[in-house]
JSON list of C-alpha atoms in Angstrom, two decimals:
[
{"chain": "F", "resi": 1, "resn": "GLN", "atom": "CA", "xyz": [5.43, 34.35, 42.93]},
{"chain": "F", "resi": 2, "resn": "GLN", "atom": "CA", "xyz": [3.46, 37.24, 42.69]},
{"chain": "F", "resi": 3, "resn": "GLN", "atom": "CA", "xyz": [1.33, 36.24, 39.58]},
{"chain": "F", "resi": 4, "resn": "VAL", "atom": "CA", "xyz": [-1.89, 35.02, 39.16]},
{"chain": "F", "resi": 5, "resn": "LYS", "atom": "CA", "xyz": [-2.52, 32.83, 36.32]},
{"chain": "F", "resi": 6, "resn": "GLN", "atom": "CA", "xyz": [-6.12, 32.96, 34.59]},
{"chain": "F", "resi": 7, "resn": "SER", "atom": "CA", "xyz": [-7.87, 30.87, 31.82]},
{"chain": "F", "resi": 8, "resn": "PRO", "atom": "CA", "xyz": [-9.20, 31.03, 29.19]},
{"chain": "F", "resi": 9, "resn": "GLN", "atom": "CA", "xyz": [-8.32, 34.46, 28.01]},
{"chain": "F", "resi": 10, "resn": "SER", "atom": "CA", "xyz": [-11.90, 34.22, 26.12]},
{"chain": "F", "resi": 11, "resn": "LEU", "atom": "CA", "xyz": [-15.04, 32.54, 26.46]},
{"chain": "F", "resi": 12, "resn": "ILE", "atom": "CA", "xyz": [-18.07, 32.42, 24.43]},
{"chain": "F", "resi": 13, "resn": "VAL", "atom": "CA", "xyz": [-21.21, 30.87, 25.98]},
{"chain": "F", "resi": 14, "resn": "GLN", "atom": "CA", "xyz": [-25.16, 30.47, 25.10]},
{"chain": "F", "resi": 15, "resn": "LYS", "atom": "CA", "xyz": [-27.49, 32.29, 27.27]},
{"chain": "F", "resi": 16, "resn": "GLY", "atom": "CA", "xyz": [-28.32, 30.10, 29.91]},
{"chain": "F", "resi": 17, "resn": "GLY", "atom": "CA", "xyz": [-25.18, 28.26, 29.97]},
{"chain": "F", "resi": 18, "resn": "ILE", "atom": "CA", "xyz": [-22.48, 27.85, 32.77]},
{"chain": "F", "resi": 19, "resn": "SER", "atom": "CA", "xyz": [-19.77, 30.27, 32.49]},
{"chain": "F", "resi": 20, "resn": "ILE", "atom": "CA", "xyz": [-16.31, 28.63, 34.21]},
{"chain": "F", "resi": 21, "resn": "ILE", "atom": "CA", "xyz": [-13.40, 30.79, 34.57]},
{"chain": "F", "resi": 22, "resn": "ASN", "atom": "CA", "xyz": [-10.19, 29.31, 36.43]},
{"chain": "F", "resi": 23, "resn": "CYS", "atom": "CA", "xyz": [-7.36, 30.71, 38.52]},
{"chain": "F", "resi": 24, "resn": "ALA", "atom": "CA", "xyz": [-4.14, 29.74, 39.99]},
{"chain": "F", "resi": 25, "resn": "TYR", "atom": "CA", "xyz": [-1.76, 31.01, 42.49]},
{"chain": "F", "resi": 26, "resn": "GLU", "atom": "CA", "xyz": [1.75, 30.25, 44.28]},
{"chain": "F", "resi": 27, "resn": "ASN", "atom": "CA", "xyz": [2.23, 32.74, 47.07]},
{"chain": "F", "resi": 28, "resn": "THR", "atom": "CA", "xyz": [0.80, 31.37, 50.03]},
{"chain": "F", "resi": 29, "resn": "ALA", "atom": "CA", "xyz": [0.75, 34.84, 51.83]},
{"chain": "F", "resi": 30, "resn": "PHE", "atom": "CA", "xyz": [-2.49, 35.56, 49.44]},
{"chain": "F", "resi": 31, "resn": "ASP", "atom": "CA", "xyz": [-5.39, 35.75, 51.90]},
{"chain": "F", "resi": 32, "resn": "TYR", "atom": "CA", "xyz": [-8.39, 36.96, 49.95]},
{"chain": "F", "resi": 33, "resn": "PHE", "atom": "CA", "xyz": [-9.30, 36.11, 46.72]},
{"chain": "F", "resi": 34, "resn": "PRO", "atom": "CA", "xyz": [-12.05, 38.63, 44.76]},
{"chain": "F", "resi": 35, "resn": "TRP", "atom": "CA", "xyz": [-13.14, 38.12, 41.26]},
{"chain": "F", "resi": 36, "resn": "TYR", "atom": "CA", "xyz": [-13.86, 41.84, 39.46]},
{"chain": "F", "resi": 37, "resn": "GLN", "atom": "CA", "xyz": [-16.04, 42.31, 36.81]},
{"chain": "F", "resi": 38, "resn": "GLN", "atom": "CA", "xyz": [-15.28, 45.10, 34.02]},
{"chain": "F", "resi": 39, "resn": "PHE", "atom": "CA", "xyz": [-17.16, 46.68, 31.70]},
{"chain": "F", "resi": 40, "resn": "PRO", "atom": "CA", "xyz": [-15.69, 48.33, 28.55]},
{"chain": "F", "resi": 41, "resn": "GLY", "atom": "CA", "xyz": [-14.44, 52.00, 29.56]},
{"chain": "F", "resi": 42, "resn": "LYS", "atom": "CA", "xyz": [-15.45, 51.11, 33.49]},
{"chain": "F", "resi": 43, "resn": "GLY", "atom": "CA", "xyz": [-13.28, 50.47, 36.18]},
{"chain": "F", "resi": 44, "resn": "PRO", "atom": "CA", "xyz": [-13.28, 46.99, 37.75]},
{"chain": "F", "resi": 45, "resn": "ALA", "atom": "CA", "xyz": [-16.11, 46.22, 40.07]},
{"chain": "F", "resi": 46, "resn": "LEU", "atom": "CA", "xyz": [-16.21, 43.59, 42.93]},
{"chain": "F", "resi": 47, "resn": "LEU", "atom": "CA", "xyz": [-18.40, 40.84, 41.83]},
{"chain": "F", "resi": 48, "resn": "ILE", "atom": "CA", "xyz": [-17.75, 38.22, 44.37]},
{"chain": "F", "resi": 49, "resn": "ALA", "atom": "CA", "xyz": [-14.70, 37.10, 46.92]},
{"chain": "F", "resi": 50, "resn": "ILE", "atom": "CA", "xyz": [-13.91, 34.37, 49.10]},
{"chain": "F", "resi": 51, "resn": "ARG", "atom": "CA", "xyz": [-11.25, 33.69, 51.99]},
{"chain": "F", "resi": 52, "resn": "PRO", "atom": "CA", "xyz": [-9.03, 30.48, 52.08]},
{"chain": "F", "resi": 53, "resn": "ASP", "atom": "CA", "xyz": [-10.97, 29.37, 55.11]},
{"chain": "F", "resi": 54, "resn": "VAL", "atom": "CA", "xyz": [-13.86, 28.36, 53.08]},
{"chain": "F", "resi": 55, "resn": "SER", "atom": "CA", "xyz": [-14.26, 25.90, 49.81]},
{"chain": "F", "resi": 56, "resn": "GLU", "atom": "CA", "xyz": [-17.27, 27.77, 48.16]},
{"chain": "F", "resi": 57, "resn": "LYS", "atom": "CA", "xyz": [-19.29, 30.94, 48.25]},
{"chain": "F", "resi": 58, "resn": "LYS", "atom": "CA", "xyz": [-22.37, 31.72, 46.20]},
{"chain": "F", "resi": 59, "resn": "GLU", "atom": "CA", "xyz": [-24.06, 34.68, 45.69]},
{"chain": "F", "resi": 60, "resn": "GLY", "atom": "CA", "xyz": [-26.88, 34.59, 43.04]},
{"chain": "F", "resi": 61, "resn": "ARG", "atom": "CA", "xyz": [-25.62, 33.06, 40.08]},
{"chain": "F", "resi": 62, "resn": "PHE", "atom": "CA", "xyz": [-22.04, 33.55, 40.82]},
{"chain": "F", "resi": 63, "resn": "THR", "atom": "CA", "xyz": [-20.19, 30.85, 42.80]},
{"chain": "F", "resi": 64, "resn": "ILE", "atom": "CA", "xyz": [-16.44, 30.87, 43.81]},
{"chain": "F", "resi": 65, "resn": "SER", "atom": "CA", "xyz": [-14.93, 27.26, 44.24]},
{"chain": "F", "resi": 66, "resn": "PHE", "atom": "CA", "xyz": [-11.68, 27.14, 46.16]},
{"chain": "F", "resi": 67, "resn": "ASN", "atom": "CA", "xyz": [-8.87, 24.59, 46.65]},
{"chain": "F", "resi": 68, "resn": "LYS", "atom": "CA", "xyz": [-6.62, 25.43, 48.98]},
{"chain": "F", "resi": 69, "resn": "SER", "atom": "CA", "xyz": [-4.24, 22.81, 48.51]},
{"chain": "F", "resi": 70, "resn": "ALA", "atom": "CA", "xyz": [-3.92, 22.88, 44.87]},
{"chain": "F", "resi": 71, "resn": "LYS", "atom": "CA", "xyz": [-3.72, 26.67, 45.10]},
{"chain": "F", "resi": 72, "resn": "GLN", "atom": "CA", "xyz": [-6.56, 27.36, 42.56]},
{"chain": "F", "resi": 73, "resn": "PHE", "atom": "CA", "xyz": [-9.76, 28.94, 42.33]},
{"chain": "F", "resi": 74, "resn": "SER", "atom": "CA", "xyz": [-12.70, 29.26, 39.99]},
{"chain": "F", "resi": 75, "resn": "LEU", "atom": "CA", "xyz": [-15.56, 31.40, 39.12]},
{"chain": "F", "resi": 76, "resn": "HIS", "atom": "CA", "xyz": [-19.02, 29.78, 37.76]},
{"chain": "F", "resi": 77, "resn": "ILE", "atom": "CA", "xyz": [-21.62, 31.61, 36.51]},
{"chain": "F", "resi": 78, "resn": "MET", "atom": "CA", "xyz": [-25.03, 29.99, 36.32]},
{"chain": "F", "resi": 79, "resn": "ASP", "atom": "CA", "xyz": [-27.54, 30.83, 33.88]},
{"chain": "F", "resi": 80, "resn": "SER", "atom": "CA", "xyz": [-25.22, 33.13, 31.96]},
{"chain": "F", "resi": 81, "resn": "GLN", "atom": "CA", "xyz": [-26.98, 36.33, 30.45]},
{"chain": "F", "resi": 82, "resn": "PRO", "atom": "CA", "xyz": [-25.95, 38.58, 27.65]},
{"chain": "F", "resi": 83, "resn": "GLY", "atom": "CA", "xyz": [-25.60, 41.21, 30.11]},
{"chain": "F", "resi": 84, "resn": "ASP", "atom": "CA", "xyz": [-22.49, 39.06, 31.94]},
{"chain": "F", "resi": 85, "resn": "SER", "atom": "CA", "xyz": [-20.66, 39.75, 28.81]},
{"chain": "F", "resi": 86, "resn": "ALA", "atom": "CA", "xyz": [-17.70, 41.95, 30.43]},
{"chain": "F", "resi": 87, "resn": "THR", "atom": "CA", "xyz": [-14.18, 41.19, 31.09]},
{"chain": "F", "resi": 88, "resn": "TYR", "atom": "CA", "xyz": [-13.54, 39.14, 34.44]},
{"chain": "F", "resi": 89, "resn": "PHE", "atom": "CA", "xyz": [-10.43, 39.33, 36.33]},
{"chain": "F", "resi": 90, "resn": "CYS", "atom": "CA", "xyz": [-9.50, 37.23, 39.41]},
{"chain": "F", "resi": 91, "resn": "ALA", "atom": "CA", "xyz": [-7.19, 38.31, 41.80]},
{"chain": "F", "resi": 92, "resn": "ALA", "atom": "CA", "xyz": [-5.45, 37.76, 45.29]},
{"chain": "F", "resi": 93, "resn": "ARG", "atom": "CA", "xyz": [-4.25, 39.86, 48.32]},
{"chain": "F", "resi": 94, "resn": "ASP", "atom": "CA", "xyz": [-0.89, 39.75, 49.75]},
{"chain": "F", "resi": 95, "resn": "ASN", "atom": "CA", "xyz": [-1.80, 39.87, 53.35]},
{"chain": "F", "resi": 96, "resn": "TYR", "atom": "CA", "xyz": [1.45, 41.38, 54.38]},
{"chain": "F", "resi": 97, "resn": "GLY", "atom": "CA", "xyz": [1.84, 44.22, 51.99]},
{"chain": "F", "resi": 98, "resn": "GLN", "atom": "CA", "xyz": [-2.07, 44.63, 51.44]},
{"chain": "F", "resi": 99, "resn": "ASN", "atom": "CA", "xyz": [-1.44, 44.65, 47.79]},
{"chain": "F", "resi": 100, "resn": "PHE", "atom": "CA", "xyz": [-3.87, 43.11, 45.06]},
{"chain": "F", "resi": 101, "resn": "VAL", "atom": "CA", "xyz": [-2.37, 41.13, 42.03]},
{"chain": "F", "resi": 102, "resn": "PHE", "atom": "CA", "xyz": [-4.58, 40.63, 39.31]},
{"chain": "F", "resi": 103, "resn": "GLY", "atom": "CA", "xyz": [-5.13, 37.65, 36.85]},
{"chain": "F", "resi": 104, "resn": "PRO", "atom": "CA", "xyz": [-4.66, 38.96, 33.15]},
{"chain": "F", "resi": 105, "resn": "GLY", "atom": "CA", "xyz": [-8.61, 38.55, 32.64]},
{"chain": "F", "resi": 106, "resn": "THR", "atom": "CA", "xyz": [-11.22, 36.72, 30.78]},
{"chain": "F", "resi": 107, "resn": "ARG", "atom": "CA", "xyz": [-13.29, 38.41, 28.17]},
{"chain": "F", "resi": 108, "resn": "LEU", "atom": "CA", "xyz": [-16.68, 36.69, 28.35]},
{"chain": "F", "resi": 109, "resn": "SER", "atom": "CA", "xyz": [-19.22, 36.94, 25.72]},
{"chain": "F", "resi": 110, "resn": "VAL", "atom": "CA", "xyz": [-22.69, 35.40, 26.21]},
{"chain": "F", "resi": 111, "resn": "LEU", "atom": "CA", "xyz": [-24.89, 34.95, 22.93]},
{"chain": "F", "resi": 112, "resn": "PRO", "atom": "CA", "xyz": [-28.36, 35.74, 23.08]},
{"chain": "W", "resi": 1, "resn": "GLU", "atom": "CA", "xyz": [-23.21, 55.20, 47.66]},
{"chain": "W", "resi": 2, "resn": "PRO", "atom": "CA", "xyz": [-19.62, 56.54, 48.34]},
{"chain": "W", "resi": 3, "resn": "GLU", "atom": "CA", "xyz": [-17.52, 56.18, 45.25]},
{"chain": "W", "resi": 4, "resn": "VAL", "atom": "CA", "xyz": [-13.97, 56.76, 44.13]},
{"chain": "W", "resi": 5, "resn": "THR", "atom": "CA", "xyz": [-13.59, 59.66, 41.75]},
{"chain": "W", "resi": 6, "resn": "GLN", "atom": "CA", "xyz": [-10.99, 60.53, 39.42]},
{"chain": "W", "resi": 7, "resn": "THR", "atom": "CA", "xyz": [-9.87, 63.38, 36.98]},
{"chain": "W", "resi": 8, "resn": "PRO", "atom": "CA", "xyz": [-9.52, 63.86, 34.50]},
{"chain": "W", "resi": 9, "resn": "SER", "atom": "CA", "xyz": [-11.22, 61.26, 32.56]},
{"chain": "W", "resi": 10, "resn": "HIS", "atom": "CA", "xyz": [-9.03, 61.54, 29.45]},
{"chain": "W", "resi": 11, "resn": "GLN", "atom": "CA", "xyz": [-5.69, 63.75, 28.98]},
{"chain": "W", "resi": 12, "resn": "VAL", "atom": "CA", "xyz": [-3.93, 63.99, 26.02]},
{"chain": "W", "resi": 13, "resn": "THR", "atom": "CA", "xyz": [-0.19, 65.02, 26.30]},
{"chain": "W", "resi": 14, "resn": "GLN", "atom": "CA", "xyz": [2.91, 65.13, 24.42]},
{"chain": "W", "resi": 15, "resn": "MET", "atom": "CA", "xyz": [6.23, 63.07, 25.20]},
{"chain": "W", "resi": 16, "resn": "GLY", "atom": "CA", "xyz": [7.98, 64.51, 27.86]},
{"chain": "W", "resi": 17, "resn": "GLN", "atom": "CA", "xyz": [5.63, 66.35, 29.56]},
{"chain": "W", "resi": 18, "resn": "GLU", "atom": "CA", "xyz": [4.62, 65.88, 33.41]},
{"chain": "W", "resi": 19, "resn": "VAL", "atom": "CA", "xyz": [1.00, 64.73, 34.01]},
{"chain": "W", "resi": 20, "resn": "ILE", "atom": "CA", "xyz": [-0.85, 64.75, 37.54]},
{"chain": "W", "resi": 21, "resn": "LEU", "atom": "CA", "xyz": [-4.03, 62.30, 37.51]},
{"chain": "W", "resi": 22, "resn": "ARG", "atom": "CA", "xyz": [-6.24, 62.93, 40.59]},
{"chain": "W", "resi": 23, "resn": "CYS", "atom": "CA", "xyz": [-8.31, 60.84, 42.65]},
{"chain": "W", "resi": 24, "resn": "VAL", "atom": "CA", "xyz": [-10.65, 61.29, 45.56]},
{"chain": "W", "resi": 25, "resn": "PRO", "atom": "CA", "xyz": [-10.84, 58.16, 47.59]},
{"chain": "W", "resi": 26, "resn": "ILE", "atom": "CA", "xyz": [-13.71, 57.23, 49.66]},
{"chain": "W", "resi": 27, "resn": "SER", "atom": "CA", "xyz": [-13.54, 59.80, 52.68]},
{"chain": "W", "resi": 28, "resn": "ASN", "atom": "CA", "xyz": [-13.39, 57.10, 55.59]},
{"chain": "W", "resi": 29, "resn": "HIS", "atom": "CA", "xyz": [-10.78, 54.91, 53.52]},
{"chain": "W", "resi": 30, "resn": "LEU", "atom": "CA", "xyz": [-7.27, 54.26, 54.59]},
{"chain": "W", "resi": 31, "resn": "TYR", "atom": "CA", "xyz": [-5.64, 52.33, 51.94]},
{"chain": "W", "resi": 32, "resn": "PHE", "atom": "CA", "xyz": [-5.14, 53.90, 48.41]},
{"chain": "W", "resi": 33, "resn": "TYR", "atom": "CA", "xyz": [-3.58, 52.35, 45.23]},
{"chain": "W", "resi": 34, "resn": "TRP", "atom": "CA", "xyz": [-2.86, 53.26, 41.62]},
{"chain": "W", "resi": 35, "resn": "TYR", "atom": "CA", "xyz": [-3.29, 50.69, 39.01]},
{"chain": "W", "resi": 36, "resn": "ARG", "atom": "CA", "xyz": [-2.77, 50.75, 35.29]},
{"chain": "W", "resi": 37, "resn": "GLN", "atom": "CA", "xyz": [-4.41, 49.07, 32.51]},
{"chain": "W", "resi": 38, "resn": "ILE", "atom": "CA", "xyz": [-2.79, 49.27, 29.03]},
{"chain": "W", "resi": 39, "resn": "LEU", "atom": "CA", "xyz": [-5.82, 48.91, 26.49]},
{"chain": "W", "resi": 40, "resn": "GLY", "atom": "CA", "xyz": [-7.34, 45.39, 26.41]},
{"chain": "W", "resi": 41, "resn": "GLN", "atom": "CA", "xyz": [-4.33, 43.79, 28.76]},
{"chain": "W", "resi": 42, "resn": "LYS", "atom": "CA", "xyz": [-4.19, 43.10, 32.51]},
{"chain": "W", "resi": 43, "resn": "VAL", "atom": "CA", "xyz": [-4.47, 45.34, 35.53]},
{"chain": "W", "resi": 44, "resn": "GLU", "atom": "CA", "xyz": [-1.25, 46.17, 36.88]},
{"chain": "W", "resi": 45, "resn": "PHE", "atom": "CA", "xyz": [-0.17, 47.47, 40.29]},
{"chain": "W", "resi": 46, "resn": "LEU", "atom": "CA", "xyz": [1.90, 50.59, 40.57]},
{"chain": "W", "resi": 47, "resn": "VAL", "atom": "CA", "xyz": [1.74, 51.63, 43.96]},
{"chain": "W", "resi": 48, "resn": "SER", "atom": "CA", "xyz": [-0.18, 51.37, 47.42]},
{"chain": "W", "resi": 49, "resn": "PHE", "atom": "CA", "xyz": [-0.25, 54.26, 49.94]},
{"chain": "W", "resi": 50, "resn": "TYR", "atom": "CA", "xyz": [-1.22, 54.02, 53.86]},
{"chain": "W", "resi": 51, "resn": "ASN", "atom": "CA", "xyz": [-0.44, 56.34, 56.54]},
{"chain": "W", "resi": 52, "resn": "ASN", "atom": "CA", "xyz": [0.97, 58.88, 54.42]},
{"chain": "W", "resi": 53, "resn": "GLU", "atom": "CA", "xyz": [3.72, 57.10, 52.79]},
{"chain": "W", "resi": 54, "resn": "ILE", "atom": "CA", "xyz": [4.13, 54.32, 50.25]},
{"chain": "W", "resi": 55, "resn": "SER", "atom": "CA", "xyz": [3.74, 50.77, 51.44]},
{"chain": "W", "resi": 56, "resn": "GLU", "atom": "CA", "xyz": [4.69, 48.89, 48.16]},
{"chain": "W", "resi": 57, "resn": "LYS", "atom": "CA", "xyz": [5.53, 49.59, 44.57]},
{"chain": "W", "resi": 58, "resn": "SER", "atom": "CA", "xyz": [6.16, 47.83, 41.47]},
{"chain": "W", "resi": 59, "resn": "GLU", "atom": "CA", "xyz": [8.85, 47.70, 39.28]},
{"chain": "W", "resi": 60, "resn": "ILE", "atom": "CA", "xyz": [6.66, 49.90, 36.90]},
{"chain": "W", "resi": 61, "resn": "PHE", "atom": "CA", "xyz": [6.75, 52.74, 39.27]},
{"chain": "W", "resi": 62, "resn": "ASP", "atom": "CA", "xyz": [10.08, 53.95, 38.84]},
{"chain": "W", "resi": 63, "resn": "ASP", "atom": "CA", "xyz": [11.63, 57.50, 39.45]},
{"chain": "W", "resi": 64, "resn": "GLN", "atom": "CA", "xyz": [9.32, 59.34, 36.74]},
{"chain": "W", "resi": 65, "resn": "PHE", "atom": "CA", "xyz": [6.21, 58.42, 39.21]},
{"chain": "W", "resi": 66, "resn": "SER", "atom": "CA", "xyz": [5.31, 59.95, 42.30]},
{"chain": "W", "resi": 67, "resn": "VAL", "atom": "CA", "xyz": [2.44, 59.92, 44.53]},
{"chain": "W", "resi": 68, "resn": "GLU", "atom": "CA", "xyz": [1.08, 62.41, 47.01]},
{"chain": "W", "resi": 69, "resn": "ARG", "atom": "CA", "xyz": [-2.04, 63.06, 49.46]},
{"chain": "W", "resi": 70, "resn": "PRO", "atom": "CA", "xyz": [-1.46, 66.81, 49.45]},
{"chain": "W", "resi": 71, "resn": "ASP", "atom": "CA", "xyz": [-4.62, 67.14, 51.80]},
{"chain": "W", "resi": 72, "resn": "GLY", "atom": "CA", "xyz": [-7.10, 64.93, 53.60]},
{"chain": "W", "resi": 73, "resn": "SER", "atom": "CA", "xyz": [-9.22, 64.07, 50.37]},
{"chain": "W", "resi": 74, "resn": "ASN", "atom": "CA", "xyz": [-6.97, 63.69, 47.09]},
{"chain": "W", "resi": 75, "resn": "PHE", "atom": "CA", "xyz": [-4.83, 61.42, 46.18]},
{"chain": "W", "resi": 76, "resn": "THR", "atom": "CA", "xyz": [-2.62, 62.14, 43.21]},
{"chain": "W", "resi": 77, "resn": "LEU", "atom": "CA", "xyz": [-0.12, 60.23, 40.75]},
{"chain": "W", "resi": 78, "resn": "LYS", "atom": "CA", "xyz": [2.49, 62.50, 38.92]},
{"chain": "W", "resi": 79, "resn": "ILE", "atom": "CA", "xyz": [4.28, 61.37, 35.87]},
{"chain": "W", "resi": 80, "resn": "ARG", "atom": "CA", "xyz": [7.34, 63.37, 35.77]},
{"chain": "W", "resi": 81, "resn": "SER", "atom": "CA", "xyz": [8.31, 62.79, 31.90]},
{"chain": "W", "resi": 82, "resn": "THR", "atom": "CA", "xyz": [5.69, 60.97, 29.97]},
{"chain": "W", "resi": 83, "resn": "LYS", "atom": "CA", "xyz": [6.83, 58.35, 27.46]},
{"chain": "W", "resi": 84, "resn": "LEU", "atom": "CA", "xyz": [4.81, 56.65, 24.80]},
{"chain": "W", "resi": 85, "resn": "GLU", "atom": "CA", "xyz": [4.67, 53.38, 26.87]},
{"chain": "W", "resi": 86, "resn": "ASP", "atom": "CA", "xyz": [2.61, 55.31, 29.45]},
{"chain": "W", "resi": 87, "resn": "SER", "atom": "CA", "xyz": [-0.50, 55.41, 27.26]},
{"chain": "W", "resi": 88, "resn": "ALA", "atom": "CA", "xyz": [-2.95, 53.59, 29.37]},
{"chain": "W", "resi": 89, "resn": "MET", "atom": "CA", "xyz": [-6.11, 53.72, 31.65]},
{"chain": "W", "resi": 90, "resn": "TYR", "atom": "CA", "xyz": [-5.09, 54.81, 35.43]},
{"chain": "W", "resi": 91, "resn": "PHE", "atom": "CA", "xyz": [-7.04, 53.23, 38.06]},
{"chain": "W", "resi": 92, "resn": "CYS", "atom": "CA", "xyz": [-7.32, 54.78, 41.50]},
{"chain": "W", "resi": 93, "resn": "ALA", "atom": "CA", "xyz": [-8.79, 52.58, 44.13]},
{"chain": "W", "resi": 94, "resn": "SER", "atom": "CA", "xyz": [-9.22, 52.69, 48.13]},
{"chain": "W", "resi": 95, "resn": "LYS", "atom": "CA", "xyz": [-10.33, 50.20, 50.83]},
{"chain": "W", "resi": 96, "resn": "LEU", "atom": "CA", "xyz": [-11.44, 50.66, 54.18]},
{"chain": "W", "resi": 97, "resn": "ASP", "atom": "CA", "xyz": [-8.97, 49.23, 56.52]},
{"chain": "W", "resi": 98, "resn": "ARG", "atom": "CA", "xyz": [-6.49, 46.25, 56.76]},
{"chain": "W", "resi": 99, "resn": "ASN", "atom": "CA", "xyz": [-9.26, 43.76, 57.65]},
{"chain": "W", "resi": 100, "resn": "THR", "atom": "CA", "xyz": [-11.61, 44.68, 54.68]},
{"chain": "W", "resi": 101, "resn": "GLY", "atom": "CA", "xyz": [-10.97, 43.07, 51.65]},
{"chain": "W", "resi": 102, "resn": "GLU", "atom": "CA", "xyz": [-12.94, 44.78, 49.17]},
{"chain": "W", "resi": 103, "resn": "LEU", "atom": "CA", "xyz": [-10.98, 47.22, 46.68]},
{"chain": "W", "resi": 104, "resn": "PHE", "atom": "CA", "xyz": [-13.25, 50.16, 45.38]},
{"chain": "W", "resi": 105, "resn": "PHE", "atom": "CA", "xyz": [-12.18, 51.26, 42.03]},
{"chain": "W", "resi": 106, "resn": "GLY", "atom": "CA", "xyz": [-12.65, 54.48, 40.11]},
{"chain": "W", "resi": 107, "resn": "GLU", "atom": "CA", "xyz": [-13.77, 55.04, 36.68]},
{"chain": "W", "resi": 108, "resn": "GLY", "atom": "CA", "xyz": [-10.16, 55.67, 35.49]},
{"chain": "W", "resi": 109, "resn": "SER", "atom": "CA", "xyz": [-8.19, 58.29, 33.86]},
{"chain": "W", "resi": 110, "resn": "ARG", "atom": "CA", "xyz": [-7.41, 57.41, 30.10]},
{"chain": "W", "resi": 111, "resn": "LEU", "atom": "CA", "xyz": [-3.58, 58.99, 29.44]},
{"chain": "W", "resi": 112, "resn": "THR", "atom": "CA", "xyz": [-2.71, 59.39, 25.86]},
{"chain": "W", "resi": 113, "resn": "VAL", "atom": "CA", "xyz": [0.77, 60.21, 25.16]},
{"chain": "W", "resi": 114, "resn": "LEU", "atom": "CA", "xyz": [1.69, 61.45, 21.79]}
]
């Protein structure tokens, strides 16, 4: 129940295209859903996050869509750039324990 | 911009040796975490720490692991007797308070057990 599922495992997108990564969870105690971006050799860095009381959050080219009833959320990267090439992790926070559970990651490659 | 700092960046050790990984969380943060990432794999939760005690730990965090906040700034992870499968990147993270969602990660400490 603590698991967060993520797909696809890897994604190749042409420059200017839309990258879409999907996540799903089971635990209804999760109350905060961040996306992290990780470049090789670096720690994960927060990209964008959403709370379950909203269905969408947009920051620049990055949008989170959240479906509370389906327990699913997704990251959309519009106008994808080669600099977006990284591994993306969705995560969920357990409000009770304050623990963060991470999805297995999606390796995104944006071709020039 | 405040950041989480970790030392060492890379440590190579022999199997069975003790290792201490050090972290300096962001100064006014109250929640501290250790995560592990085996090369190319998911970020796995090890332990969370709040108010000078462990809040939660995963199945990975067995008796070989311990954490300590020896002073007001450092947060350490000790592996008592390292195994080959402990080879991984270890990330420290901190969070301001209970209401804040954002988790700030350090750059990680790469542990190689030979």
